mmCIF file of C-alpha atoms and ligand atoms in Angstrom:
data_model
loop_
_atom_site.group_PDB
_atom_site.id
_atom_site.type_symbol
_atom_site.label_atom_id
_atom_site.label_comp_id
_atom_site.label_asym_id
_atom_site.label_seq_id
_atom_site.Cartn_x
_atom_site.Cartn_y
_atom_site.Cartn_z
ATOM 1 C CA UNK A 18 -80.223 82.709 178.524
ATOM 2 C CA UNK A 19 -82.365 81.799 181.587
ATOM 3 C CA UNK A 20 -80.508 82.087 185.039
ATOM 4 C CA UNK A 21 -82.676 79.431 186.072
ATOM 5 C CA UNK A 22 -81.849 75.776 185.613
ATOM 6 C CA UNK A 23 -83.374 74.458 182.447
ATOM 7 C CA UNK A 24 -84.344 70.896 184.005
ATOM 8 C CA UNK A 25 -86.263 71.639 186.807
ATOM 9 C CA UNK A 26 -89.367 69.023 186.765
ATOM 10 C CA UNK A 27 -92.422 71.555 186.760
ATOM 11 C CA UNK A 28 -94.967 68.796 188.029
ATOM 12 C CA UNK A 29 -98.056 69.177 186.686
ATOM 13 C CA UNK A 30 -98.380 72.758 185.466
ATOM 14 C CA UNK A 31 -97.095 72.196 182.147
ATOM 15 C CA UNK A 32 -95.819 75.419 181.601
ATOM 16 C CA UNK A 33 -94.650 74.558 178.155
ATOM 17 C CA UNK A 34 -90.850 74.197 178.849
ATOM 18 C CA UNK A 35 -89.897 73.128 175.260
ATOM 19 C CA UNK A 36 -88.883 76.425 174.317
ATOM 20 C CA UNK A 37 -90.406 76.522 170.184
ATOM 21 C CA UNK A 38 -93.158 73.641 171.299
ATOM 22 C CA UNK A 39 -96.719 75.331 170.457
ATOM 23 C CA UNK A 40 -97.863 72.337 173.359
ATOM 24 C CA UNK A 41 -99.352 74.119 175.893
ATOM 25 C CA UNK A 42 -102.674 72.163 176.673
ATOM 26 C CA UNK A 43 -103.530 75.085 179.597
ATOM 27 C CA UNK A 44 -103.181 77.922 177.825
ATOM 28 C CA UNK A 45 -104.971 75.725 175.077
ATOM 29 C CA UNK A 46 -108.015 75.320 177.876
ATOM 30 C CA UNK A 47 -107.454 78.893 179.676
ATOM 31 C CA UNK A 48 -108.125 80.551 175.797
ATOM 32 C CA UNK A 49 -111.225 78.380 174.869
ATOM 33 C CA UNK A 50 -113.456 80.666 175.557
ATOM 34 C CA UNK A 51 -111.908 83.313 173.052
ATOM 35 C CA UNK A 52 -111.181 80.664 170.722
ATOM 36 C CA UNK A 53 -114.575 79.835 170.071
ATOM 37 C CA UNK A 54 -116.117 83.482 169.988
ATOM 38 C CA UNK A 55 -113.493 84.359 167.447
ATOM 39 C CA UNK A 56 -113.212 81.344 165.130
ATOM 40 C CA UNK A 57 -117.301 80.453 165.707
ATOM 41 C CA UNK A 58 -117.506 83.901 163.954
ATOM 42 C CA UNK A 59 -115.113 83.619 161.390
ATOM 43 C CA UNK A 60 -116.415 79.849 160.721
ATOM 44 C CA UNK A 61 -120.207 81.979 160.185
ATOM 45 C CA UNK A 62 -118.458 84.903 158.252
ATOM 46 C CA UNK A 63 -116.394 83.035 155.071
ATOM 47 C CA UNK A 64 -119.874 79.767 155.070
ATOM 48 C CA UNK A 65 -120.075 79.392 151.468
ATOM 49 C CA UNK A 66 -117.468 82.063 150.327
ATOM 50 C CA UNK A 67 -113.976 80.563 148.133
ATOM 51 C CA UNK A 68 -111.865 83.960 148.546
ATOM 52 C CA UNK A 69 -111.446 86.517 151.242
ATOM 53 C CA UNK A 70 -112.795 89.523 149.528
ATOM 54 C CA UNK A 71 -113.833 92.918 151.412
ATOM 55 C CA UNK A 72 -116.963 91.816 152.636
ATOM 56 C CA UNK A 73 -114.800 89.605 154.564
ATOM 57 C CA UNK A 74 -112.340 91.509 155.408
ATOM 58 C CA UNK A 75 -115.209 93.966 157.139
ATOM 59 C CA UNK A 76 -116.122 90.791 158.891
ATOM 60 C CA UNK A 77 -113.054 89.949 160.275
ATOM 61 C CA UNK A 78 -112.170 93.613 161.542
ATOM 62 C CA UNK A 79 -115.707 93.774 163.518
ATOM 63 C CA UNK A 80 -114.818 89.904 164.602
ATOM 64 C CA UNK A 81 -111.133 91.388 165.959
ATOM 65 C CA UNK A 82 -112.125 94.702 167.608
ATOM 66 C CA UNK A 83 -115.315 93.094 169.192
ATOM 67 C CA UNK A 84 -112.565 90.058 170.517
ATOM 68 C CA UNK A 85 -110.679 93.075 171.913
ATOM 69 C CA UNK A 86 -107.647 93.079 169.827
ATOM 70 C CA UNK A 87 -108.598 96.920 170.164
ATOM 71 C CA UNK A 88 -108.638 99.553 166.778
ATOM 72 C CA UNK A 89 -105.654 100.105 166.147
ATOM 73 C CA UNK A 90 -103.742 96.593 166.645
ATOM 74 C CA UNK A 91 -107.190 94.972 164.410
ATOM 75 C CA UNK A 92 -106.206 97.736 161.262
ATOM 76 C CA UNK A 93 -102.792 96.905 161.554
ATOM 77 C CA UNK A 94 -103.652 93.053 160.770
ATOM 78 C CA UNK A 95 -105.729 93.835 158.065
ATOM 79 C CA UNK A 96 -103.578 95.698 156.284
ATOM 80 C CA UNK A 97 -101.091 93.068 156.704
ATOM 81 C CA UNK A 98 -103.793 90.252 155.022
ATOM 82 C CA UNK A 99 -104.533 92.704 152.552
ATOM 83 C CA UNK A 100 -101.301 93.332 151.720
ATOM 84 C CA UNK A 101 -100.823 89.302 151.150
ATOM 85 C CA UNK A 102 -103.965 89.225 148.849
ATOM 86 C CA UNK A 103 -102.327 91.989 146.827
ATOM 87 C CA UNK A 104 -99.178 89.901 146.764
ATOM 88 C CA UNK A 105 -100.712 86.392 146.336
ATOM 89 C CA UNK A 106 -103.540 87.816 144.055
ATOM 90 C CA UNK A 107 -105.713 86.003 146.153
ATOM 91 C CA UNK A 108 -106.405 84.101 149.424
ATOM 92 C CA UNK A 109 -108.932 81.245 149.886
ATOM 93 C CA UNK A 110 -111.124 81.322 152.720
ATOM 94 C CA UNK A 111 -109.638 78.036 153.965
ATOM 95 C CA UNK A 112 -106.478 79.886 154.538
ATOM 96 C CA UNK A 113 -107.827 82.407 156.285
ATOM 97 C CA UNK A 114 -107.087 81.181 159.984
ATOM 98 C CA UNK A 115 -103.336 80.137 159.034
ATOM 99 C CA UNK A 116 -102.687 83.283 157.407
ATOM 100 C CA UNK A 117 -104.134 85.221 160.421
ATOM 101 C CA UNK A 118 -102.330 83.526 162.458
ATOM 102 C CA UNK A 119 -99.058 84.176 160.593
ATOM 103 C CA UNK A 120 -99.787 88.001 160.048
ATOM 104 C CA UNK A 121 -100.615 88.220 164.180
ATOM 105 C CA UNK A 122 -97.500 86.387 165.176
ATOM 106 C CA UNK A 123 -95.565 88.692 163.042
ATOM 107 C CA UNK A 124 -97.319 91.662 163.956
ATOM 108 C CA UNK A 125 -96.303 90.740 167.812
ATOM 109 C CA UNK A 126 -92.637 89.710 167.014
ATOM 110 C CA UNK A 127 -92.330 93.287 165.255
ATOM 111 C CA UNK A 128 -92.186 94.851 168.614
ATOM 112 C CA UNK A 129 -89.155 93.985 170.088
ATOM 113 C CA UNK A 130 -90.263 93.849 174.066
ATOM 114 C CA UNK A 131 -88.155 91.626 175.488
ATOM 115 C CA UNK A 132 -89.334 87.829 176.210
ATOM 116 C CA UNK A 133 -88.393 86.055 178.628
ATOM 117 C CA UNK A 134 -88.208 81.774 178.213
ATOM 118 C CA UNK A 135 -88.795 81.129 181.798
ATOM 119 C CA UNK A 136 -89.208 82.960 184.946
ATOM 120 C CA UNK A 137 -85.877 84.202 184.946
ATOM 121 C CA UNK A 138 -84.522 86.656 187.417
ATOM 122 C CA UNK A 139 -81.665 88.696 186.141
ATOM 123 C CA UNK A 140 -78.688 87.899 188.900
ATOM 124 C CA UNK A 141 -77.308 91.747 188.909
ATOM 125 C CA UNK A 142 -79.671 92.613 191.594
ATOM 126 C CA UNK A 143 -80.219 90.814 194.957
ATOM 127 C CA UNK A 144 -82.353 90.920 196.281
ATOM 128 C CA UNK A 145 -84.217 91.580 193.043
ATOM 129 C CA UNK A 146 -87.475 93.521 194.070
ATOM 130 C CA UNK A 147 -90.347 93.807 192.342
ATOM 131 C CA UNK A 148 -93.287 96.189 193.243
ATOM 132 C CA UNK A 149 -96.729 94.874 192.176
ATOM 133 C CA UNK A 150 -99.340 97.561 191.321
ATOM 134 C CA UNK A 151 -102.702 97.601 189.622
ATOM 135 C CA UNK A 152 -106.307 98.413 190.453
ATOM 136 C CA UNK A 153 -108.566 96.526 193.185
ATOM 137 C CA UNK A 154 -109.563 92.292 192.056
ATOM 138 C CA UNK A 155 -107.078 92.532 188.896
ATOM 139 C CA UNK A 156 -105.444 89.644 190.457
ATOM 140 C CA UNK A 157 -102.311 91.049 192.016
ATOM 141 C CA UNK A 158 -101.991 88.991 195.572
ATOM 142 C CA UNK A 159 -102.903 86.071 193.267
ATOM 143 C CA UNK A 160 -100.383 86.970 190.882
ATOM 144 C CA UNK A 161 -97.461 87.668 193.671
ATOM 145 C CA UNK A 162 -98.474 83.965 195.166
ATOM 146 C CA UNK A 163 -98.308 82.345 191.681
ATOM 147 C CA UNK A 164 -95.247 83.902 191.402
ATOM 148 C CA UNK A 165 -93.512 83.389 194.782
ATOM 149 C CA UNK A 166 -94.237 79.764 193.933
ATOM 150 C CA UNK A 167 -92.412 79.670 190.668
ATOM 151 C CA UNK A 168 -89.467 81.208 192.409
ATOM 152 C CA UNK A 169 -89.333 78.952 195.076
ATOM 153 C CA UNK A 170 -89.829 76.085 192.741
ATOM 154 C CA UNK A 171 -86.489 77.197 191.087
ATOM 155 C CA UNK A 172 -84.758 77.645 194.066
ATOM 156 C CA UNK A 173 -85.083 80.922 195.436
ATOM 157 C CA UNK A 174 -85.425 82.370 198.285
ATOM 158 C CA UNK A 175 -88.832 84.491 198.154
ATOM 159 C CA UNK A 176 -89.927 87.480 200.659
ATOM 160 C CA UNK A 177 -93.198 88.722 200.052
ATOM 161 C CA UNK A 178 -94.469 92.366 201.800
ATOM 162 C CA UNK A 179 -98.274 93.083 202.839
ATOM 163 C CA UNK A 180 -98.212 96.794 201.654
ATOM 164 C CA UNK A 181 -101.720 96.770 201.096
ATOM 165 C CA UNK A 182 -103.134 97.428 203.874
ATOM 166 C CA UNK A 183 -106.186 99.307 203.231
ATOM 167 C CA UNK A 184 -108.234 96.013 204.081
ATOM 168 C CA UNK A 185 -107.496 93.458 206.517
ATOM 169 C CA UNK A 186 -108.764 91.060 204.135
ATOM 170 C CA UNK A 187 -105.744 91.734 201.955
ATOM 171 C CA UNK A 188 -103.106 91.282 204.710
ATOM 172 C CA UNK A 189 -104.721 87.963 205.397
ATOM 173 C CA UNK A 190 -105.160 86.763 201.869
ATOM 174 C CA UNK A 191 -101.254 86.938 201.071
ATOM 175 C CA UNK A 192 -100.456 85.595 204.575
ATOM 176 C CA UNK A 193 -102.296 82.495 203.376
ATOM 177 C CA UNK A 194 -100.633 82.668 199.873
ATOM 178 C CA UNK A 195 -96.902 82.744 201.674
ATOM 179 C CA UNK A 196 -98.239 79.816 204.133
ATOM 180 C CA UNK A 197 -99.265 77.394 201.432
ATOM 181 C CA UNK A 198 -96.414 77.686 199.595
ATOM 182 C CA UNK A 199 -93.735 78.511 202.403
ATOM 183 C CA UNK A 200 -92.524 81.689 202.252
ATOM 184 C CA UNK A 201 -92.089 84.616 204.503
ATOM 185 C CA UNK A 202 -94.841 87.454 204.453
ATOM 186 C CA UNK A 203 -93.527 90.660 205.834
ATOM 187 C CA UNK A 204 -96.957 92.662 207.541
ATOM 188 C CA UNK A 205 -97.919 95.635 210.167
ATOM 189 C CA UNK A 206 -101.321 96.060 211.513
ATOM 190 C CA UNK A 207 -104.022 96.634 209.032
ATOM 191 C CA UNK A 208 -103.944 100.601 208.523
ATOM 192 C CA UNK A 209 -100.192 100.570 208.511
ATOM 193 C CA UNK A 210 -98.024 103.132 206.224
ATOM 194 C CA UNK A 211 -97.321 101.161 203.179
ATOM 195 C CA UNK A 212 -93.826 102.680 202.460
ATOM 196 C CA UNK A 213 -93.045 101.804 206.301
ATOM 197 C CA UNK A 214 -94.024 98.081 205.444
ATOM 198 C CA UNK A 215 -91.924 97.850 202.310
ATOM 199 C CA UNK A 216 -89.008 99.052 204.033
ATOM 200 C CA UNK A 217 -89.691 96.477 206.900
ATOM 201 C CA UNK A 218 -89.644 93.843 203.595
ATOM 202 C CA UNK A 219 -86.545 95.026 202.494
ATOM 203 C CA UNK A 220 -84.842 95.315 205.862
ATOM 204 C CA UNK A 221 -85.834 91.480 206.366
ATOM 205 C CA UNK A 222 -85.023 90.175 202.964
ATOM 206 C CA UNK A 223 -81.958 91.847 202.781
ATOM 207 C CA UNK A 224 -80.961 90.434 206.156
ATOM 208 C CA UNK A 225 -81.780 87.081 205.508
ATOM 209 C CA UNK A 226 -79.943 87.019 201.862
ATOM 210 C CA UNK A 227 -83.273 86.459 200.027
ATOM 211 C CA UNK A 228 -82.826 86.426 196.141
ATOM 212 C CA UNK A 229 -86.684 88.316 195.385
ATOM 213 C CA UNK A 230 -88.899 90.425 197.086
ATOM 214 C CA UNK A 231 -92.331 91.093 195.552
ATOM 215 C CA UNK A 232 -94.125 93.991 197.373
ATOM 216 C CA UNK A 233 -97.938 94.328 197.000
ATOM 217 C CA UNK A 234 -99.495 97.360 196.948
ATOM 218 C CA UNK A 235 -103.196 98.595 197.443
ATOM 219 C CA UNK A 236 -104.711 99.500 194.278
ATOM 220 C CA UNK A 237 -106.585 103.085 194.629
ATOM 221 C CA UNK A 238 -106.938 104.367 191.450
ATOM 222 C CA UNK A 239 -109.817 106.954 192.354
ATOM 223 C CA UNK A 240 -107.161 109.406 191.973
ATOM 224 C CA UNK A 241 -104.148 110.033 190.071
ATOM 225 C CA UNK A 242 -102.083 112.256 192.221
ATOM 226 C CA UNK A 243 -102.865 110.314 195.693
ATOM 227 C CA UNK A 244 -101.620 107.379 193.732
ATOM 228 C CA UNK A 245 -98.794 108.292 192.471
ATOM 229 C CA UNK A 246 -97.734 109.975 195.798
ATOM 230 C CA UNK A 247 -98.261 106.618 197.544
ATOM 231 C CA UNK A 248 -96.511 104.820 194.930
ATOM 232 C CA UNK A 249 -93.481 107.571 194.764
ATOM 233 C CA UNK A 250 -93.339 107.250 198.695
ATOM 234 C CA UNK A 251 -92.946 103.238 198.709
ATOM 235 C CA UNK A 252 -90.349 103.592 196.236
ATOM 236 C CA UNK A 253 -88.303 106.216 197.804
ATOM 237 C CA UNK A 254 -88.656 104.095 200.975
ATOM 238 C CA UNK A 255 -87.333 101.031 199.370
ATOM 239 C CA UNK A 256 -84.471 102.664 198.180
ATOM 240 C CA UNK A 257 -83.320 103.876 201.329
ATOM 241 C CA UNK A 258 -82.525 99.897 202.291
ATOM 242 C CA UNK A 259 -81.728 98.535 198.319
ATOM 243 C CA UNK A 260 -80.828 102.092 196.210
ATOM 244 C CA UNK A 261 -81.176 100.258 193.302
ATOM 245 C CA UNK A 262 -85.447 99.274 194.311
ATOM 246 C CA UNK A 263 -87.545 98.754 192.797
ATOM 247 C CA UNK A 264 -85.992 96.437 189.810
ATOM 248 C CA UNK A 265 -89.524 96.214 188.438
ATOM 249 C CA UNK A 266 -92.753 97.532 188.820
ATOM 250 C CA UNK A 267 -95.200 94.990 187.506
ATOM 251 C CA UNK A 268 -98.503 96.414 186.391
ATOM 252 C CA UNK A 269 -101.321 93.518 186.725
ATOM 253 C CA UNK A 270 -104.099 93.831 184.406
ATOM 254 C CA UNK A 271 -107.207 91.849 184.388
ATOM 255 C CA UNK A 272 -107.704 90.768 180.670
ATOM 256 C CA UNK A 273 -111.307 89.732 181.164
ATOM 257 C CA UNK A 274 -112.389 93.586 181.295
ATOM 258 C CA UNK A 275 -111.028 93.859 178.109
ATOM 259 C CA UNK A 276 -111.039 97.733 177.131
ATOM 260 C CA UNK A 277 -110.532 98.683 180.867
ATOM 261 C CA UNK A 278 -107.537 97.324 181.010
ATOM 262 C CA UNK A 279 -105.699 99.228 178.191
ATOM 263 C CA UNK A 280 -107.076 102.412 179.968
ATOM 264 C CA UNK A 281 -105.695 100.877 183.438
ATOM 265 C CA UNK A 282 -102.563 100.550 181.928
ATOM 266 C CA UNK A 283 -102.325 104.224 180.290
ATOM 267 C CA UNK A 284 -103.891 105.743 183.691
ATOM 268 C CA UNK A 285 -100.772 103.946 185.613
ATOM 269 C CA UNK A 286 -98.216 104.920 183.281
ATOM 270 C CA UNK A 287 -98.964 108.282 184.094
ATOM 271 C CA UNK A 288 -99.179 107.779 187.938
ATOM 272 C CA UNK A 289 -95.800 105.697 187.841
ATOM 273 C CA UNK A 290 -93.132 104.131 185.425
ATOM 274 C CA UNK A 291 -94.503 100.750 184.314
ATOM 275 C CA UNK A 292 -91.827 98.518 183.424
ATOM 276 C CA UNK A 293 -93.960 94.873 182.959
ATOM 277 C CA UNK A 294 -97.199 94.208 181.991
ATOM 278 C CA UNK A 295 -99.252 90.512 183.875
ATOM 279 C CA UNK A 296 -102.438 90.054 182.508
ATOM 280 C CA UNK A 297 -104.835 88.151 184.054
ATOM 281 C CA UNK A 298 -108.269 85.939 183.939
ATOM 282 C CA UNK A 299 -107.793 85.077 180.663
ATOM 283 C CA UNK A 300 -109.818 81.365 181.412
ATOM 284 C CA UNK A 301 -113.029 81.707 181.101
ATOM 285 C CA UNK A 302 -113.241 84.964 179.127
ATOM 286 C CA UNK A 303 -113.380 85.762 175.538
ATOM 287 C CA UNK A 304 -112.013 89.064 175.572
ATOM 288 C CA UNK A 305 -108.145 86.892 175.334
ATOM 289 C CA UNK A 306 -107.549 89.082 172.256
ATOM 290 C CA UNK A 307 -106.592 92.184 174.618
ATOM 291 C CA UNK A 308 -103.321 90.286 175.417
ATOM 292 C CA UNK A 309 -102.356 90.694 171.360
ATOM 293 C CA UNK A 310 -104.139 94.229 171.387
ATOM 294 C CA UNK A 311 -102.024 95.351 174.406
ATOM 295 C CA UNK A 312 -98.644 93.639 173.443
ATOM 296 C CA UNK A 313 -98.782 95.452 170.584
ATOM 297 C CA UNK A 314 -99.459 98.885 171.403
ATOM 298 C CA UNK A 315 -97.769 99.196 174.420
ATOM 299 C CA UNK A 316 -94.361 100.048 175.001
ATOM 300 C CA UNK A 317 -94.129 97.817 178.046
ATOM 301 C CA UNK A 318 -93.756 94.068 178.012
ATOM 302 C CA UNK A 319 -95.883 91.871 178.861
ATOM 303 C CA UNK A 320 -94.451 88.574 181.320
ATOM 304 C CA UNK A 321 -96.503 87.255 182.792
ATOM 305 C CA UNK A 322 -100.266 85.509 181.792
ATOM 306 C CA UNK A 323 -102.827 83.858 184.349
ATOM 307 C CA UNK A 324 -104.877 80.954 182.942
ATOM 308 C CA UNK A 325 -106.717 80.673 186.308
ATOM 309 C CA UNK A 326 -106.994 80.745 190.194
ATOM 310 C CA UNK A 327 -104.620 77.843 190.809
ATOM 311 C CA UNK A 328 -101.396 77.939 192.310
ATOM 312 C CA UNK A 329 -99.368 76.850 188.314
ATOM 313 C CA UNK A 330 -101.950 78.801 186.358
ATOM 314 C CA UNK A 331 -99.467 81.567 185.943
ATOM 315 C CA UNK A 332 -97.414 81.127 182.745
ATOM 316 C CA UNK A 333 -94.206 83.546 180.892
ATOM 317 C CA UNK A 334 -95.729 85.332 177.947
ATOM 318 C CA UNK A 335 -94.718 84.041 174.722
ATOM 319 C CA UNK A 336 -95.955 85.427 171.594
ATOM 320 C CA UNK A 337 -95.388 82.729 169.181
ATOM 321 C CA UNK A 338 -96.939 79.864 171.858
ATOM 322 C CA UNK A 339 -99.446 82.326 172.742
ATOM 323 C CA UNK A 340 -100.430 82.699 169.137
ATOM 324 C CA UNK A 341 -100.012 79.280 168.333
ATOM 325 C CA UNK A 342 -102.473 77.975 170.937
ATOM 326 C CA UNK A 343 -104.846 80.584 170.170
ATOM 327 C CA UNK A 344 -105.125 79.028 166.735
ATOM 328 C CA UNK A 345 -104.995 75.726 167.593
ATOM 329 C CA UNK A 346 -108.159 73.431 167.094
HETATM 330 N N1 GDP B 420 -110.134 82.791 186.758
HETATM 331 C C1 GDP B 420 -109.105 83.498 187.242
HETATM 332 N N2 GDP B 420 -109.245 84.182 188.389
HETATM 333 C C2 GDP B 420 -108.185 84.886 188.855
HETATM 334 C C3 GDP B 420 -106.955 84.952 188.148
HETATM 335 N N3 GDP B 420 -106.126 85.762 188.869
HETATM 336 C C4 GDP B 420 -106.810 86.159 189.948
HETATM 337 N N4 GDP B 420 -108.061 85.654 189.953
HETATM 338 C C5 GDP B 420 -109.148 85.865 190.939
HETATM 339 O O1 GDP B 420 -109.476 87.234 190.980
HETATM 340 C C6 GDP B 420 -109.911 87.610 192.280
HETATM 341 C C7 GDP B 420 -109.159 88.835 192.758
HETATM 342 O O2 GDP B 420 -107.798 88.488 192.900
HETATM 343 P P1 GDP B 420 -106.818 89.226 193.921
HETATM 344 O O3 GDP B 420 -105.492 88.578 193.762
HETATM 345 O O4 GDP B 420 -107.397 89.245 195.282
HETATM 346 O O5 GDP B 420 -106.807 90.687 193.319
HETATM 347 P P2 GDP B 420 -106.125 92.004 193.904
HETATM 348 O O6 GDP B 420 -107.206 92.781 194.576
HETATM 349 O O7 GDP B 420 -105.597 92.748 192.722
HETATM 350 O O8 GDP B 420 -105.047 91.595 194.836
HETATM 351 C C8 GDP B 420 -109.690 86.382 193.150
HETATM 352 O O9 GDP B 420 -110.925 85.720 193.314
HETATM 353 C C9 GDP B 420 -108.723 85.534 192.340
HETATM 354 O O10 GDP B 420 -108.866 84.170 192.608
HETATM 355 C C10 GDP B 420 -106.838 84.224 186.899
HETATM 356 O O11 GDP B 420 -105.820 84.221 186.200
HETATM 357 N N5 GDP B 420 -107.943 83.523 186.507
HETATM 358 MG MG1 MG B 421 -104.784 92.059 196.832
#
């Protein structure tokens, strides 16, 4: 059950609070673009056929891995519809998009990753602190603004640390994030020690009672060891001020590189333990079939979705909605 209160009026971001409600006209818009690659090829692929037969069934595994969906997650699928012709004797063509929808949605509920209903925070920790990591333009200072501004909306009290300070640029750009929506940036000078700004976050939140702290981090991937020594260092850091830091470590992901970012995600699981999975820029691409491809396969959950650059286009990942508005017309 969300921690949150249930009747908070989210103004215009329609982040789908009825709970079963497949109603979710911007994830509806933010997945156009995959919509119509996939279905424009399916629509092309069973023109003037009754049944699914293998020929389609071929089809619709090149339509799948070229959406994304990746190998393995696209085989698993088919079996599934071929295991429903076996059973059914047959499937028309006109089914095909309902029972692919069915056999996905399934598929997804099989693994048991948690979901969450709304941006919950669990109330065991405070502050709870989350560590944001992920490779450079993924979206991650986007993501922690989106964020802080969901938490704020329900009521929390939100510190936000500038541990990426490789570029000024970055410092800046989440100064401006915790401006427009009103909440407190922790930052050094532009150069700064990461771990020494993280503890400065922590020191801060904890002394002014905040209920979150979401630290970015500086996303240098061009090797594994460096990376995971920075990473090890902020975390040991943190802990020194909250011992039970970092409550989460939130991998972003940019969904619009498609491929990349299951690679991203297997490279950081090495460097780091993953425990959440945000996956971005998924308006405005095609490649939205990674999200199914990656909740899937991966052990870690995915939360978190962004639909686009605005302030509400961040939205809880929900595998029935997410499936439902994918196949919705
Ligand atoms: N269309 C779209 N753009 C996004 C989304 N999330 C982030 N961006 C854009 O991606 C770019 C890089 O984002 P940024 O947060 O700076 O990435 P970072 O380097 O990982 O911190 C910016 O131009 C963002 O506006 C999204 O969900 N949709
Ligand atoms: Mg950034």
């Amino acid at each position: 059950m969300g921690f949150f209160s249930k009747n908070i009026k989210e103004s215009k971001d329609n982040s789908d609070s009825g709970l079963n409600s497949g109603l979710n006209t911007s994830l509806n818009k933010g997945l156009q673009k995959t919509k119509e690659n996939v279905f424009g090829k399916l629509a092309r692929t069973i023109a003037g056929k009754s049944r699914v037969d293998d020929s389609v069934l071929d089809d619709l595994e090149e339509i799948l891995v070229s959406s994304d969906v990746g190998v393995e997650t696209t085989l698993k699928i088919i079996k599934r519809i071929e295991q429903r012709i076996e059973r059914d004797k047959y499937v028309e063509t006109n089914e095909l998009k309902n029972v692919l929808r069915e056999e996905i949605a399934a598929l997804l509920l099989d693994n048991k990753a948690d979901e969450m209903d709304d941006f919950e925070l669990p109330t065991a920790s405070k502050p709870y602190v989350i560590m944001v990591v992920g490779v450079n333009g993924v979206g991650k200072t986007t993501t922690i603004g989106k964020l802080a501004h969901k938490f704020k909306q329900r009521g929390k009290k939100v510190f936000l640390g500038a541990a990426d300070t490789f570029r000024a640029a970055a410092v800046e750009q989440i100064c401006i994030w915790g401006e427009r929506i009103g909440v407190d940036v922790v930052k050094q000078r532009m150069g700064a020690d990461p771990a020494s700004v993280a503890f400065d976050t922590l020191s801060s939140a904890v002394a002014n009672k905040a209920d979150v702290v979401i630290i970015d981090t500086a996303g240098r991937l061009h090797n594994k060891t460096g990376l995971m020594n920075e990473l090890t260092k902020i975390k040991n850091v943190m802990k020194k001020v909250v011992p039970t830091a970092p409550d989460e470590v939130l991998l972003v992901l940019d969904g619009s590189t498609g491929q990349n970012a299951y690679n991203q995600a297997n490279e950081f699981s090495k460097a780091t333990e993953i425990t959440a999975l945000a996956i971005t820029k998924l308006d405005g691409t095609a490649k939205g079939g990674v999200v199914i491809g990656i909740s899937d396969q991966l052990q870690i959950p995915v939360k978190y979705i962004g639909i686009g650059e605005g302030l509400d286009d961040l939205q809880v990942f929900r595998k029935r909605t997410f499936v439902d508005s994918l196949f919705d017309n």
